[in-house]
Structure formats: C-alpha cells, structure tokens
Amino acid sequence: MSIEPEDVSESLFEAPPIAEQERMVEAILFACAEPLSRAQIETRMPHGSDAGEALVHLRKRYEGRGVNVVRVGDGYAFRTAPDLGFLMQREAKETRKLSRAAIETLAIIAYHQPVTRSEIEEIRGVSVSRGTLDLLLELEWIKLGRRRMTPGRPVTFIATQTFLDHFGLENARDLPGVRELRDAGLLDNRPPPGMAMAQTDGEDEDQEDMFD
Amino acid sequence: MSIEPEDVSESLFEAPPIAEQERMVEAILFACAEPLSRAQIETRMPHGSDAGEALVHLRKRYEGRGVNVVRVGDGYAFRTAPDLGFLMQREAKETRKLSRAAIETLAIIAYHQPVTRSEIEEIRGVSVSRGTLDLLLELEWIKLGRRRMTPGRPVTFIATQTFLDHFGLENARDLPGVRELRDAGLLDNRPPPGMAMAQTDGEDEDQEDMFD
Amino acid sequence: MADDLFSEDIRNTTAERIKAEALVVDVDGFEGPLDLLLTLARTQKVDLRKISVLALAEQYLRFVEEAKKLRIELAADYLVMAAWLAFLKSRLLLPPDPAEAGPSGEELAAHLAFQLERLEAMRRVAARLMARDQLGRDFFARGVPEDVSVKRSVEYKATVLDLMQAYARLRTKDSFEPLHMKERDNVFTMEQALERMKTLIGHAIEWSDLSQFLPDGWQTDPKQRRSATAATFAASLELVKAGKLEIRQQETFAPLQLRAKL
C-alpha cells in the first residue's frame, strides 16, 4: 500500500511521464500551506523528474480557476483566486491592525531592502521603536539580511517570502510603484550632505548588540 | 440547474453562470478547514446558485488529478489522490508504528463492531487505556456507535469510513474471517475456546447492520 | 514663492489661522519633525519638487513659536529641527562665506526637499501596499494543509496485515477468558505502562507532569498510585533511552515533567 520514496527512485530509472509529474506537483503543492520552491518539490518527486516543466503545465491548467498556482519569490503555492475572497469571509482571520509606524517601516524595508535601522530612521525622520521591528519580525514579514560592510557593520533588514505571499507579490520587483520610485531616484541611497540631520554611527553599534 | 420559482422572484440578480459557480465551489472547498455539505456550500454562494450541479462538474474536473474532490460523510473536501500518498511521506519526520494496544483494539473494533469498551477489555484480557481509544478516535478510524440497550447503556465503538479508506477496504465484511486467517497461517490450528466460536457467528450479523 | 504664500494667507486668513492652530494643537499627532514638515509643505500647495525650503523653514519656525506661546512642550527632536532650520535659513539668506567649509545652504535645502519627497512617496506606496489583496483576507491558502502530523506518521505504519495479525494474536491467546479483576487490582506493570505511554507521548508536545500520565482511576488509592507511578516512571526512562521522550525536574523534589522528543 505505501511505497517508500527510496524504492521509487531506486526501482524506476525513468522519470514518470510529464502528465504524471504534473499530478505529483499538484498533490504536493495542494498539501502544503506554504510556498515550496522548485527544488523542494523536486526532492519529493521520483528521480529524474522535472518539477519546472510540470509547474508550467500546472500553472496553465489552473489559470482562471477558483484556485491558482501563484509564484511567491522562488516558491509556488495554491491560492484562491482574489476575486472570490468575498465567499470566504468565514475563513478570514482577524488581522492585527498595524500602526502607521509599522506600515511605513514595512514599506521602507520592502522598497529599500537591504536597509539598516538608521536608514529607516533617516527616511522617516524619527527613531524606529524596538516594538515596531519586533512586530514585523514576529509576523515574519521582515528578517535580518547581511551586515552592511560599513563602520559598525550594521545589520540590514529585508522583506521575506511570507511578506510576498501575504501581499500576493511574485517578487519585490512587483511592489506597487517601485519602478516610478526608482526612476524618480527616490530609492537611491543618498546620504545627507555633511552633518545634516542624519543620526549615524552611534546607533549602528546598538543594533549589533540588539541582534546578536 | 433547477431554480425554485420563489427564488427567481426573490432574487433580483440571476445566479452566476455554472462555470463561475464551479470556480466558487472550488475556492470554498480549498480554503475551508472542514468538509462542507452541499447545503453549507450553497449558503456561501450567491443567491440562486446550485452547489450540487457545480459539485458534479468539479468532481469530474478533478477525476484522475493529483487531488480529488471526495465525499467525506455528508460533506465534500479536496484530498490528495491516494496513489500519491508516498509523495507526502517525506514531510513526516518520524513515522510511528501503531502500538500493539492500539492495533489490537482497532482489530477488535473492526471485527466485532459495534463493541463496548468492556467487551474489548474482555477480549484483550487487559484494560483498554483511555489514550488508546482517544488516539483511534483522533485518527478517525473509530467512532461512537449506538448505545447498547443493556444496563448502564454503554457506548459502543464502530469502525469508520476513514478506517476503511485507510486500509483499502470496501467494507468491513472484506476483512478476512477467522477461517481465512487460519488458512493463511496467521492463526494457530488450535481451535479457540467454544465461546469465541459462538461469538464469531454473532459478529457477522452485527457487521452487516453496521455498514448498510 | 514666499510672497505667494503670504498673499494666500491674506486671502483666507481665518481658514489659515484655524488650520495653523489645529496644527499646533495636534502636535501629538505628528510622527516627528519630518512628518510635521511634510504636513506644512502641503500647505504650500505645490509639487514637492518645487517647494520653497526657505518658506518651509519659516513656517516651521513660526509653528514652534506658536507652540511656545501656547506653552505646549515640544519634544527635543522638534527643537533640534528648529535649530537646524534656523541655521539653514541663515545659510540660504546670507551670501556664502568662502572660509566656511561644509555643504552649501542649497545642498542642504535640496536634501531636505528630497527627504520630504521620499517620505511622501513611501507613504503613498505604503498605502498602495496595504490596499492590495491580502492572504487570509482576500485570498486563501489551503484550509487543511496536510503536512507533518502524528496522524500521517501512524498512517504509514498500520496495514491490513498488521490488523489481521493483531486479531489472529488475540484469537490464539490462551488467556482468552473473561477478565481476572483480582490479578490486576493493584499492580500496574511496566509493560502496561510502556504500552500506555507509547500512545500518549505523541500528544505530549508541552512539558507535562508525570502524574498526568497515570492511568485513569489509579490516582486515588495509594497502593495503586504507587504502582502506577513506579511503572510509568520506569516506562518513561525506557522511552528516554529510546530517544522518544525527554524528562526534566526543575529542582529537587519538584514534579518530574515529560515531553515527547521531536
């Protein structure tokens, strides 16, 4: 009844037909609530399978259906079609209302990533409270990126796949208005001339303490 | 599509086309945590919709796919195709064998249903822990049957459709009988005590009652 | 630019005054001086790119004066900004001093204008982001994800053959007789405990006291409780050895706690 996956990969030297692979990807994606990457899908499939090709077929099959295969970062997931949301009010989770500070901080991280805390503060003109970042980290909408190779080696923040998934974005390039902002130079990292109002070095050290 | 005349006069808008209704049912079943009955689905849909017809189309669409629309009790739900279960196995980090107590209890319930707890204990010769029954109930392999019309009106346990599905049985009568077990060498040739024989006969009738 | 602003002031004096007072009263509503500057800049009713930073600096300084008059305590960063804007204003108004190093007034003003434009842009896109369809509100994931679960693990281990063998085992038992209540009155064997624990530990995700694992009805009679406790403890040690369970004790004589080892 139950076949061990190893048995399958060992005994079958040929990959299953593509139609069968498509069924497999369908089942795997359906079973999982979180997006799975092509590689993650493939490791579950019999040896020699091509999840990429199966995904192309599968996405096409679900175009215009009540559920769709969506791309989220480097992952794929089944999601209900956005136009049918009204049917699912009973499933809707009570979402925490985010403060203005949290929303703006999130947007700054998403559009400017990777971005340091002091850069966020420079953009908003106020200090970022610990609670705001904690909340966004807790929601798994942001995470720590690589440290900036500047004095103090401050940590950076980046947006996560969960963030993309939550807002139905394929990747960060799909953020609304991101191209206009870039063309207008508003995403440039333009340091303030001279002293200006920038709060810089001191804080970066704090960050190190905070996130180590 | 059968629309009651009252419905027509009540609703100002026509029900969506059936293809659209199918999409709706697809999304609702996908997002809902429990199987939904036809009536439950219909209450979520726009006025005048016919969930029954949409379901017929939807089930057909998913025939042979990696996930199917299956009937669960009087509800409907998406389930990954049974033949692809092995793909989901990798997700399970620890596979656990059903304890001896649990498998014996399950066997007794399957063969003797409807059966009370004290009858199970009598057959096993040891007490049945609450945990064992809870596990089987949680797995939805057993459920409570009708109360026995004897003093104390004890509850009885019966095997479920989920149990049959899991073990690939059409119905409980497919379970090999004592004679077949013996022929297969699973049972000693030594005849069980007379009382047990008598019980065997009675059992089959009970089973028939159960699965009609 | 500044003249335009003043002429407008004259035209709607009352409205403007009410607005200015509202600003003062609402000082708590601002997310810092930059936010306040942005709000003030909007009253210039021009594209932020064409904003008069000088006029803005004057507006801000007037605002701070107004707040002082009303004895509203402004947070330090508002005052720091006021000092900086006063400095900027002087730089913009006075001819550049060649002896003085550092950025020119124009550079500083340009950067401030850039900051305001950028903040407003971020506000705009943040609103667009939040207006998007959101997971769990407008679109949904599978309601019954089928990932790792105890249920699944068990599923793969029980087959029809297991079931038949179990039944066959029962049917060939010599002791296939009605219960002997006397024998098992007060003794809970380790084997029984082990069997019981094996089915229970799957659910013991959280630390739970050993006493909670005792069989029903064995807690009241001291003899039974002792036997059950000893058997359960011994069985737990076996399971720890098998790597299925963790045991801890917070301090000496504290209750023993168990949880499944994941």
XYZ file of C-alpha atoms in Angstrom:
686
model
C 0.000 0.000 0.000
C 2.571 2.513 0.998
C 5.615 2.715 -1.137
C 8.797 4.114 0.259
C 10.039 7.014 -1.827
C 13.508 5.478 -1.977
C 12.016 2.420 -3.563
C 10.512 4.509 -6.271
C 13.673 6.358 -7.106
C 15.733 3.210 -6.992
C 13.486 0.932 -8.928
C 12.342 3.325 -11.622
C 15.174 4.565 -13.698
C 12.961 6.537 -15.959
C 11.100 9.536 -14.672
C 7.301 9.254 -14.762
C 5.538 10.762 -17.787
C 5.130 14.516 -17.564
C 1.355 14.243 -17.056
C 2.059 12.108 -14.023
C 4.677 14.546 -12.783
C 2.121 17.303 -13.094
C -0.269 15.311 -10.897
C 2.518 14.867 -8.366
C 3.336 18.570 -8.226
C -0.372 19.260 -7.927
C -0.683 16.949 -4.927
C 2.470 18.244 -3.249
C 1.515 21.900 -3.621
C -2.056 21.253 -2.582
C -0.952 19.543 0.594
C 1.249 22.393 1.741
C 0.025 25.754 3.034
C 3.382 27.458 2.492
C 5.021 28.044 -0.859
C 7.520 25.402 -1.941
C 10.459 26.050 -4.221
C 11.015 24.113 -7.392
C 13.914 22.339 -5.718
C 11.849 21.445 -2.658
C 9.168 19.966 -4.866
C 11.675 18.040 -6.912
C 13.302 16.353 -3.935
C 9.970 14.734 -3.183
C 9.431 13.501 -6.689
C 10.831 10.359 -8.253
C 14.354 10.572 -9.555
C 14.736 12.361 -12.867
C 11.541 14.388 -12.550
C 11.425 17.941 -13.854
C 9.300 19.975 -11.460
C 9.900 23.100 -13.553
C 8.204 21.727 -16.625
C 5.401 20.167 -14.601
C 4.850 23.547 -12.933
C 4.480 25.292 -16.277
C 1.728 22.855 -17.233
C 0.094 23.059 -13.850
C 0.022 26.854 -13.743
C -1.581 26.919 -17.151
C -4.167 24.365 -16.099
C -5.266 26.481 -13.145
C -5.395 29.772 -14.984
C -8.768 31.372 -14.420
C -9.866 28.674 -11.988
C -11.168 29.192 -8.449
C -7.707 28.375 -7.150
C -4.492 29.326 -8.913
C -0.856 28.371 -8.752
C 0.942 31.548 -7.753
C 4.600 32.321 -7.685
C 5.948 33.709 -4.433
C 9.624 34.583 -4.520
C 11.262 31.332 -5.502
C 8.283 29.322 -4.305
C 4.945 28.193 -5.653
C 1.653 27.768 -3.855
C -2.033 27.254 -4.478
C -4.104 30.276 -3.504
C -7.771 31.036 -4.028
C -8.488 33.490 -6.815
C -8.547 37.010 -5.372
C -11.921 37.833 -6.947
C -13.579 35.123 -4.842
C -12.444 36.460 -1.484
C -15.972 37.558 -0.661
C -17.062 33.911 -0.466
C -14.520 33.120 2.199
C -15.396 35.706 4.812
C -15.842 32.940 7.314
C -12.293 31.783 6.799
C -10.889 35.301 7.098
C -8.610 35.718 10.050
C -8.870 38.749 12.234
C -5.793 40.661 11.194
C -3.969 42.816 13.640
C -4.266 46.441 12.724
C -0.809 47.765 12.096
C 0.235 51.161 13.381
C 1.212 53.836 10.922
C 4.806 53.480 12.094
C 4.740 49.741 11.409
C 3.199 50.138 7.970
C 5.711 52.788 6.951
C 8.635 50.850 8.338
C 7.472 47.770 6.465
C 7.148 49.709 3.232
C 10.592 51.260 3.666
C 12.154 47.846 4.234
C 10.328 46.334 1.276
C 11.228 49.121 -1.137
C 14.724 49.922 0.107
C 15.941 46.477 1.093
C 18.504 45.723 2.306
C 18.191 48.678 4.668
C 19.698 49.451 8.048
C 17.827 50.747 11.003
C 19.467 54.147 10.781
C 18.493 54.385 7.125
C 14.884 53.693 8.059
C 15.137 56.424 10.668
C 16.666 58.802 8.165
C 13.749 58.196 5.815
C 11.026 58.555 8.428
C 12.798 61.291 10.372
C 12.073 59.592 13.688
C 13.635 56.791 15.613
C 12.260 53.337 14.988
C 10.948 51.726 18.115
C 12.105 48.292 19.048
C 8.478 47.143 19.197
C 7.837 48.053 15.592
C 10.676 45.930 14.298
C 9.822 43.135 16.707
C 6.270 43.065 15.448
C 7.356 42.866 11.821
C 9.896 40.177 12.668
C 7.247 38.263 14.581
C 4.886 38.421 11.620
C 7.806 37.021 9.616
C 7.369 39.817 7.112
C 10.930 41.002 7.587
C 14.127 39.261 8.533
C 17.752 40.106 9.035
C 19.802 40.432 5.902
C 23.547 40.593 5.563
C 25.506 43.073 7.596
C 26.443 46.258 5.819
C 30.175 46.458 5.228
C 30.435 49.937 6.735
C 31.835 51.027 10.084
C 29.926 49.303 12.836
C 28.851 46.608 10.343
C 25.158 47.330 10.950
C 22.608 44.614 10.275
C 20.196 45.136 7.429
C 16.563 44.198 7.136
C 14.962 42.570 4.162
C 11.418 41.514 3.315
C 10.593 37.811 3.432
C 8.785 35.318 1.257
C 5.985 35.351 3.816
C 5.635 39.071 3.139
C 5.444 38.480 -0.608
C 2.944 35.684 -0.020
C 0.808 37.822 2.242
C 0.520 40.629 -0.268
C 0.249 38.377 -3.307
C 3.541 39.524 -4.802
C 5.632 37.379 -7.076
C 8.796 39.222 -6.076
C 9.969 42.561 -4.757
C 10.092 43.998 -8.274
C 6.296 43.725 -8.343
C 5.833 46.096 -5.423
C 3.345 48.745 -6.469
C 5.029 51.825 -7.910
C 8.526 50.512 -7.387
C 9.673 51.433 -10.883
C 8.406 55.016 -10.656
C 10.158 55.425 -7.338
C 13.394 54.117 -8.758
C 13.144 56.285 -11.874
C 12.500 59.318 -9.698
C 15.648 58.482 -7.731
C 13.640 58.090 -4.558
C 15.113 54.686 -3.810
C 18.682 55.966 -4.097
C 20.733 55.765 -1.017
C 21.501 59.456 -0.907
C 23.420 60.307 2.245
C 22.725 63.663 3.793
C 25.304 66.320 2.903
C 27.699 67.000 5.739
C 26.260 66.672 9.204
C 22.632 67.361 8.299
C 20.085 65.533 10.413
C 21.477 62.090 9.985
C 21.975 60.019 13.053
C 24.590 57.541 12.019
C 27.394 55.673 13.653
C 26.420 55.508 17.283
C 23.264 53.625 16.635
C 24.670 51.012 14.408
C 26.554 49.675 17.358
C 23.323 49.396 19.273
C 21.942 47.287 16.519
C 24.770 44.892 16.783
C 24.050 44.384 20.414
C 20.392 44.011 19.766
C 20.518 41.342 17.157
C 23.452 39.230 18.151
C -29.993 23.874 -12.962
C -33.222 23.820 -11.036
C -34.294 27.132 -9.675
C -37.309 27.297 -7.463
C -39.853 29.792 -8.721
C -39.785 31.576 -5.336
C -36.063 32.092 -5.687
C -36.479 33.755 -9.002
C -38.940 36.242 -7.709
C -36.864 36.906 -4.621
C -33.531 37.459 -6.236
C -33.056 40.499 -8.347
C -29.908 39.104 -9.825
C -29.508 35.914 -11.693
C -27.268 33.239 -10.286
C -23.768 33.304 -11.790
C -23.152 31.029 -14.778
C -22.462 27.436 -13.781
C -18.785 27.686 -14.762
C -18.457 30.543 -12.301
C -20.306 28.587 -9.634
C -17.850 25.762 -10.154
C -14.941 28.159 -9.538
C -16.669 29.314 -6.365
C -17.136 25.811 -5.019
C -13.529 25.074 -5.901
C -12.271 28.042 -3.886
C -14.607 27.403 -0.948
C -13.668 23.740 -0.607
C -9.990 24.579 -0.959
C -9.962 27.227 1.750
C -12.232 25.550 4.261
C -10.719 23.517 7.053
C -13.568 21.030 7.226
C -15.549 19.122 4.673
C -18.652 21.058 3.733
C -22.026 19.678 2.831
C -23.790 20.751 -0.321
C -26.121 22.912 1.733
C -23.241 24.557 3.595
C -21.518 25.373 0.337
C -24.679 26.782 -1.097
C -25.256 29.174 1.786
C -21.912 30.770 0.993
C -22.690 31.204 -2.674
C -24.696 33.938 -4.344
C -28.443 33.553 -4.226
C -29.884 31.073 -6.686
C -26.668 29.060 -7.034
C -26.837 25.310 -7.356
C -23.906 23.855 -5.433
C -24.982 20.339 -6.354
C -24.577 20.860 -10.036
C -21.337 22.795 -9.587
C -20.024 19.926 -7.476
C -20.807 17.405 -10.182
C -18.744 19.442 -12.639
C -15.973 19.999 -10.164
C -15.665 16.352 -9.175
C -15.481 15.407 -12.806
C -12.803 18.007 -13.447
C -10.617 16.574 -10.689
C -11.087 12.952 -11.670
C -7.692 11.369 -12.107
C -5.912 14.543 -10.999
C -3.328 14.817 -8.225
C -6.068 15.972 -5.881
C -9.675 14.856 -5.941
C -12.948 16.095 -4.607
C -14.018 13.348 -2.268
C -17.122 12.749 -0.261
C -16.429 12.680 3.445
C -19.528 11.759 5.392
C -22.167 14.072 4.041
C -19.550 16.656 3.102
C -17.089 17.272 0.326
C -13.401 18.037 0.558
C -10.249 18.111 -1.508
C -7.874 15.253 -0.804
C -4.626 14.336 -2.469
C -5.018 11.317 -4.693
C -4.482 8.117 -2.688
C -1.867 6.780 -5.076
C 0.300 9.850 -4.434
C 0.398 9.424 -0.676
C 4.023 8.350 -0.908
C 4.946 11.862 -2.031
C 3.684 13.263 1.224
C 5.667 10.816 3.267
C 8.814 12.872 3.232
C 7.115 15.527 5.218
C 6.731 13.136 8.122
C 9.972 13.283 10.046
C 9.078 10.480 12.385
C 6.983 7.576 11.392
C 5.375 5.881 14.285
C 4.112 2.414 14.442
C 0.706 1.987 15.959
C 1.191 0.490 19.411
C 0.247 -3.107 19.982
C -2.549 -2.000 22.267
C -3.906 0.322 19.626
C -3.750 -2.120 16.743
C -5.368 -4.851 18.829
C -8.094 -2.542 19.992
C -8.654 -1.418 16.435
C -8.776 -5.008 15.198
C -11.325 -5.913 17.832
C -13.485 -2.958 16.942
C -13.222 -3.734 13.236
C -14.111 -7.409 13.672
C -16.626 -7.123 16.459
C -18.325 -3.798 15.897
C -20.408 -2.491 17.470
C -18.444 -3.314 20.592
C -18.298 -1.777 24.054
C -15.189 -0.908 25.954
C -15.681 -3.677 28.460
C -16.079 -6.178 25.634
C -12.780 -5.007 24.162
C -11.177 -5.437 27.553
C -12.646 -8.861 27.864
C -11.213 -9.926 24.525
C -7.786 -8.409 25.110
C -7.630 -9.567 28.708
C -6.270 -6.199 29.816
C -7.815 -2.846 30.384
C -8.017 -0.503 27.459
C -6.453 2.803 28.226
C -8.295 5.979 27.504
C -5.278 7.094 25.481
C -5.605 4.193 23.058
C -9.240 4.905 22.339
C -8.566 8.623 22.110
C -5.824 8.041 19.574
C -8.065 5.881 17.424
C -10.870 8.394 17.715
C -8.492 11.187 16.819
C -7.292 9.263 13.792
C -10.967 8.964 12.937
C -10.591 5.267 12.453
C -13.249 4.561 15.074
C -16.248 6.467 16.249
C -19.031 6.079 18.746
C -21.865 3.844 17.657
C -25.264 3.407 19.171
C -25.551 2.815 22.882
C -26.056 -0.810 23.811
C -29.541 -1.427 25.224
C -28.167 -3.192 28.291
C -27.893 -1.977 31.879
C -25.759 1.146 32.011
C -26.417 1.718 28.318
C -22.708 1.581 27.458
C -21.495 3.298 24.316
C -20.238 1.136 21.510
C -17.405 1.736 19.103
C -17.545 1.146 15.392
C -15.026 1.479 12.581
C -15.371 4.452 10.266
C -15.290 5.122 6.588
C -11.859 6.706 7.137
C -10.700 3.402 8.560
C -11.968 1.535 5.506
C -10.338 4.082 3.216
C -7.038 3.827 5.001
C -6.890 0.058 4.898
C -8.178 -0.081 1.370
C -11.327 -1.953 2.289
C -14.592 -1.595 0.507
C -16.484 -2.505 3.670
C -15.873 -4.239 6.969
C -17.042 -7.541 5.539
C -13.915 -7.552 3.388
C -11.864 -8.276 6.464
C -10.770 -11.892 6.264
C -12.729 -14.174 8.566
C -11.250 -16.413 11.185
C -11.174 -19.352 8.784
C -9.253 -17.385 6.167
C -6.806 -16.169 8.756
C -6.193 -19.750 9.755
C -5.795 -20.828 6.145
C -3.286 -18.043 5.655
C -1.314 -19.409 8.567
C -1.953 -16.364 10.658
C -3.927 -18.286 13.176
C -2.941 -21.414 15.041
C -4.863 -24.501 14.138
C -5.812 -24.897 17.719
C -9.484 -24.022 17.869
C -10.273 -21.119 20.129
C -12.462 -21.760 23.159
C -16.016 -22.585 22.287
C -17.320 -19.310 23.481
C -15.193 -17.488 20.945
C -16.658 -19.545 18.132
C -20.136 -18.632 19.165
C -19.164 -15.024 19.126
C -17.862 -15.282 15.592
C -21.269 -16.095 14.253
C -22.993 -13.316 16.047
C -20.455 -10.844 14.839
C -21.133 -11.068 11.176
C -24.681 -10.047 11.701
C -23.602 -7.057 13.699
C -21.282 -6.004 10.976
C -23.976 -6.218 8.418
C -26.149 -3.951 10.463
C -23.373 -1.522 10.783
C -22.491 -0.984 7.194
C -25.781 -0.810 5.497
C 7.344 81.810 -3.558
C 7.161 83.176 -0.046
C 5.159 86.125 -1.340
C 2.645 83.782 -2.929
C 2.207 82.085 0.341
C 1.630 85.313 2.209
C -0.856 86.607 -0.305
C -2.758 83.404 0.067
C -2.627 83.854 3.794
C -4.295 87.209 3.435
C -6.966 85.795 1.211
C -8.017 83.044 3.634
C -6.842 84.460 6.897
C -9.463 82.839 9.058
C -9.223 79.461 7.418
C -5.459 79.547 7.563
C -5.397 80.597 11.161
C -7.740 77.809 12.150
C -5.532 75.409 10.275
C -2.363 76.709 11.893
C -3.931 76.468 15.311
C -5.117 72.986 14.541
C -1.546 72.082 13.693
C -0.336 73.405 16.981
C -2.971 71.612 18.962
C -2.368 68.377 17.080
C 1.330 68.286 17.764
C 0.956 64.843 19.310
C -0.428 63.555 16.062
C 2.862 64.006 14.231
C 5.380 61.289 13.786
C 8.351 63.540 14.316
C 9.556 66.796 12.807
C 9.883 65.459 9.273
C 6.256 64.425 9.315
C 5.302 67.884 10.561
C 7.421 69.480 7.844
C 5.675 67.362 5.246
C 2.296 68.486 6.529
C 3.401 72.109 6.481
C 4.838 71.647 2.997
C 1.439 70.514 1.752
C 0.004 73.898 2.709
C 2.263 75.406 0.051
C 0.030 73.639 -2.441
C 2.814 72.993 -4.880
C 4.577 69.964 -6.171
C 7.061 68.900 -3.525
C 9.815 69.251 -6.128
C 9.075 72.956 -6.407
C 8.760 73.574 -2.736
C 10.333 76.621 -1.183
C 12.504 75.261 1.574
C 13.071 78.744 2.858
C 9.358 79.346 3.203
C 9.007 75.958 4.794
C 11.726 76.731 7.314
C 9.884 79.925 8.185
C 6.579 78.075 8.538
C 8.178 75.584 10.858
C 9.848 78.224 12.987
C 6.551 80.077 13.217
C 4.887 76.840 14.296
C 7.446 76.349 17.054
C 6.985 79.961 18.206
C 3.246 79.411 18.264
C 3.643 76.273 20.318
C 5.859 78.091 22.784
C 3.265 80.831 23.107
C 0.620 78.239 23.915
C 3.083 76.662 26.361
C 2.990 73.382 24.501
C 6.000 71.323 25.318
C 7.693 70.189 22.191
C 9.802 67.071 22.144
C 13.520 67.627 21.841
C 13.768 66.487 18.227
C 11.280 69.199 17.185
C 13.544 71.784 18.783
C 16.660 70.284 17.217
C 14.942 70.538 13.867
C 14.010 74.157 14.585
C 17.637 74.988 15.364
C 18.779 73.247 12.215
C 16.183 75.053 10.087
C 17.224 78.406 11.580
C 20.775 77.565 10.593
C 19.630 76.533 7.125
C 17.633 79.731 6.780
C 20.671 81.860 7.585
C 22.756 79.915 5.094
C 20.143 80.430 2.400
C 19.779 84.126 3.065
C 23.384 85.149 3.589
C 25.932 85.154 0.803
C 28.182 82.082 1.054
C 31.251 82.550 3.200
C 34.180 81.096 1.244
C 36.076 80.479 4.507
C 33.352 78.197 5.815
C 33.630 74.537 4.954
C 30.758 72.084 4.617
C 27.755 71.854 2.348
C 26.101 74.959 0.987
C 22.654 76.079 2.005
C 21.355 74.996 -1.384
C 22.713 71.490 -0.934
C 21.143 71.205 2.474
C 17.848 72.571 1.192
C 17.906 70.184 -1.744
C 18.446 67.271 0.575
C 15.597 68.309 2.821
C 13.322 68.606 -0.212
C 14.468 65.142 -1.286
C 13.708 63.732 2.150
C 10.225 65.167 2.104
C 9.551 63.867 -1.349
C 10.875 60.452 -0.396
C 8.822 60.298 2.798
C 5.708 61.236 0.908
C 6.485 58.648 -1.749
C 6.899 55.967 0.894
C 3.584 56.961 2.449
C 1.912 56.671 -0.908
C 3.303 53.235 -1.726
C 2.685 52.000 1.810
C -0.984 52.828 1.301
C -0.983 51.056 -2.046
C 0.670 48.051 -0.469
C -1.906 47.827 2.282
C -4.702 48.189 -0.252
C -3.545 45.049 -2.030
C -5.349 41.760 -1.686
C -4.012 40.069 1.395
C -3.574 36.443 2.312
C -6.157 35.301 4.819
C -8.405 38.242 3.994
C -8.877 38.375 0.242
C -7.254 35.182 -0.906
C -6.627 31.990 0.975
C -4.286 29.111 1.443
C -5.394 25.513 1.711
C -7.662 25.171 4.717
C -6.379 21.728 5.625
C -2.666 21.646 4.996
C -1.534 18.036 5.027
C 1.992 18.427 6.286
C 3.756 16.669 9.101
C 1.387 15.246 11.633
C 1.195 12.354 14.022
C -1.767 11.150 12.064
C 0.227 10.850 8.918
C 3.122 9.091 10.604
C 0.809 6.477 12.020
C -0.977 6.020 8.765
C 2.010 4.580 7.043
C 2.761 2.054 9.667
C -0.549 0.291 10.099
C -1.605 -2.025 7.326
C -4.294 -4.605 6.880
C -1.700 -7.229 7.620
C -0.938 -5.603 10.999
C -4.601 -5.600 11.718
C -5.100 -9.246 10.818
C -2.037 -10.324 12.736
C -3.238 -8.441 15.774
C -6.580 -10.110 15.549
C -5.032 -13.502 14.998
C -2.813 -12.981 18.023
C -5.839 -12.238 20.149
C -7.709 -15.240 18.834
C -4.941 -17.628 19.760
C -4.394 -16.248 23.202
C -4.707 -18.868 25.882
C -5.974 -16.320 28.249
C -8.982 -15.638 26.112
C -11.245 -15.558 29.081
C -13.291 -13.104 30.967
C -11.333 -10.563 32.935
C -9.487 -11.531 36.092
C -10.123 -8.431 38.016
C -8.302 -9.620 41.123
C -4.953 -10.081 39.452
C -4.662 -6.645 38.076
C -6.240 -4.886 41.020
C -3.266 -3.117 42.494
C -0.383 -3.764 40.165
C 0.291 -1.723 37.088
C 3.060 -3.468 35.219
C 5.835 -1.707 33.437
C 4.735 -3.345 30.215
C 1.288 -1.860 30.630
C 2.809 1.494 31.429
C 5.068 1.308 28.406
C 2.182 0.470 26.144
C 0.174 3.274 27.578
C 2.999 5.796 27.394
C 3.756 4.953 23.806
C 0.300 6.011 22.767
C 0.319 9.079 24.958
C 3.664 10.671 24.318
C 2.766 11.604 20.806
C 0.443 14.167 22.320
C 2.883 15.396 24.947
C 4.206 18.328 22.985
C 4.351 20.500 26.089
C 6.063 19.609 29.341
C 3.560 17.759 31.486
C 3.839 16.243 34.937
C 4.464 12.543 35.206
C 1.335 12.257 37.355
C -0.784 13.210 34.374
C 0.267 10.044 32.611
C -1.079 7.717 35.273
C -3.983 5.589 34.083
C -7.467 6.719 34.917
C -8.666 5.610 38.311
C -5.191 4.807 39.624
C -4.594 8.132 41.302
C -6.805 7.763 44.349
C -5.805 4.510 46.030
C -2.256 4.975 47.430
C -1.243 1.401 46.601
C -2.398 1.704 43.055
C -0.921 5.162 42.681
C 2.467 3.950 43.885
C 2.457 1.017 41.493
C 1.288 3.141 38.587
C 3.802 5.888 39.320
C 6.696 3.449 39.539
C 5.667 1.668 36.358
C 5.103 4.934 34.490
C 8.443 6.285 35.651
C 10.271 3.110 34.607
C 8.483 3.154 31.266
C 9.421 6.809 30.808
C 13.077 6.010 31.372
C 12.826 3.297 28.732
C 11.353 5.810 26.313
C 14.067 8.343 27.108
C 16.598 5.645 26.350
C 14.826 5.008 23.059
C 15.101 8.719 22.296
C 11.358 9.248 22.245
C 10.921 11.233 25.416
C 12.597 13.926 27.466
C 12.432 14.155 31.249
C 13.240 17.097 33.460
C 12.954 18.130 37.050
C 13.089 21.825 37.822
C 14.542 21.318 41.316
C 14.932 18.608 43.932
C 11.561 17.025 44.798
C 9.813 19.068 42.139
C 7.419 17.092 39.937
C 9.011 15.168 37.109
C 7.980 16.515 33.751
C 7.863 14.746 30.439
C 7.526 15.690 26.846
C 7.875 13.969 23.506
C 11.278 14.329 21.917
C 10.748 15.728 18.454
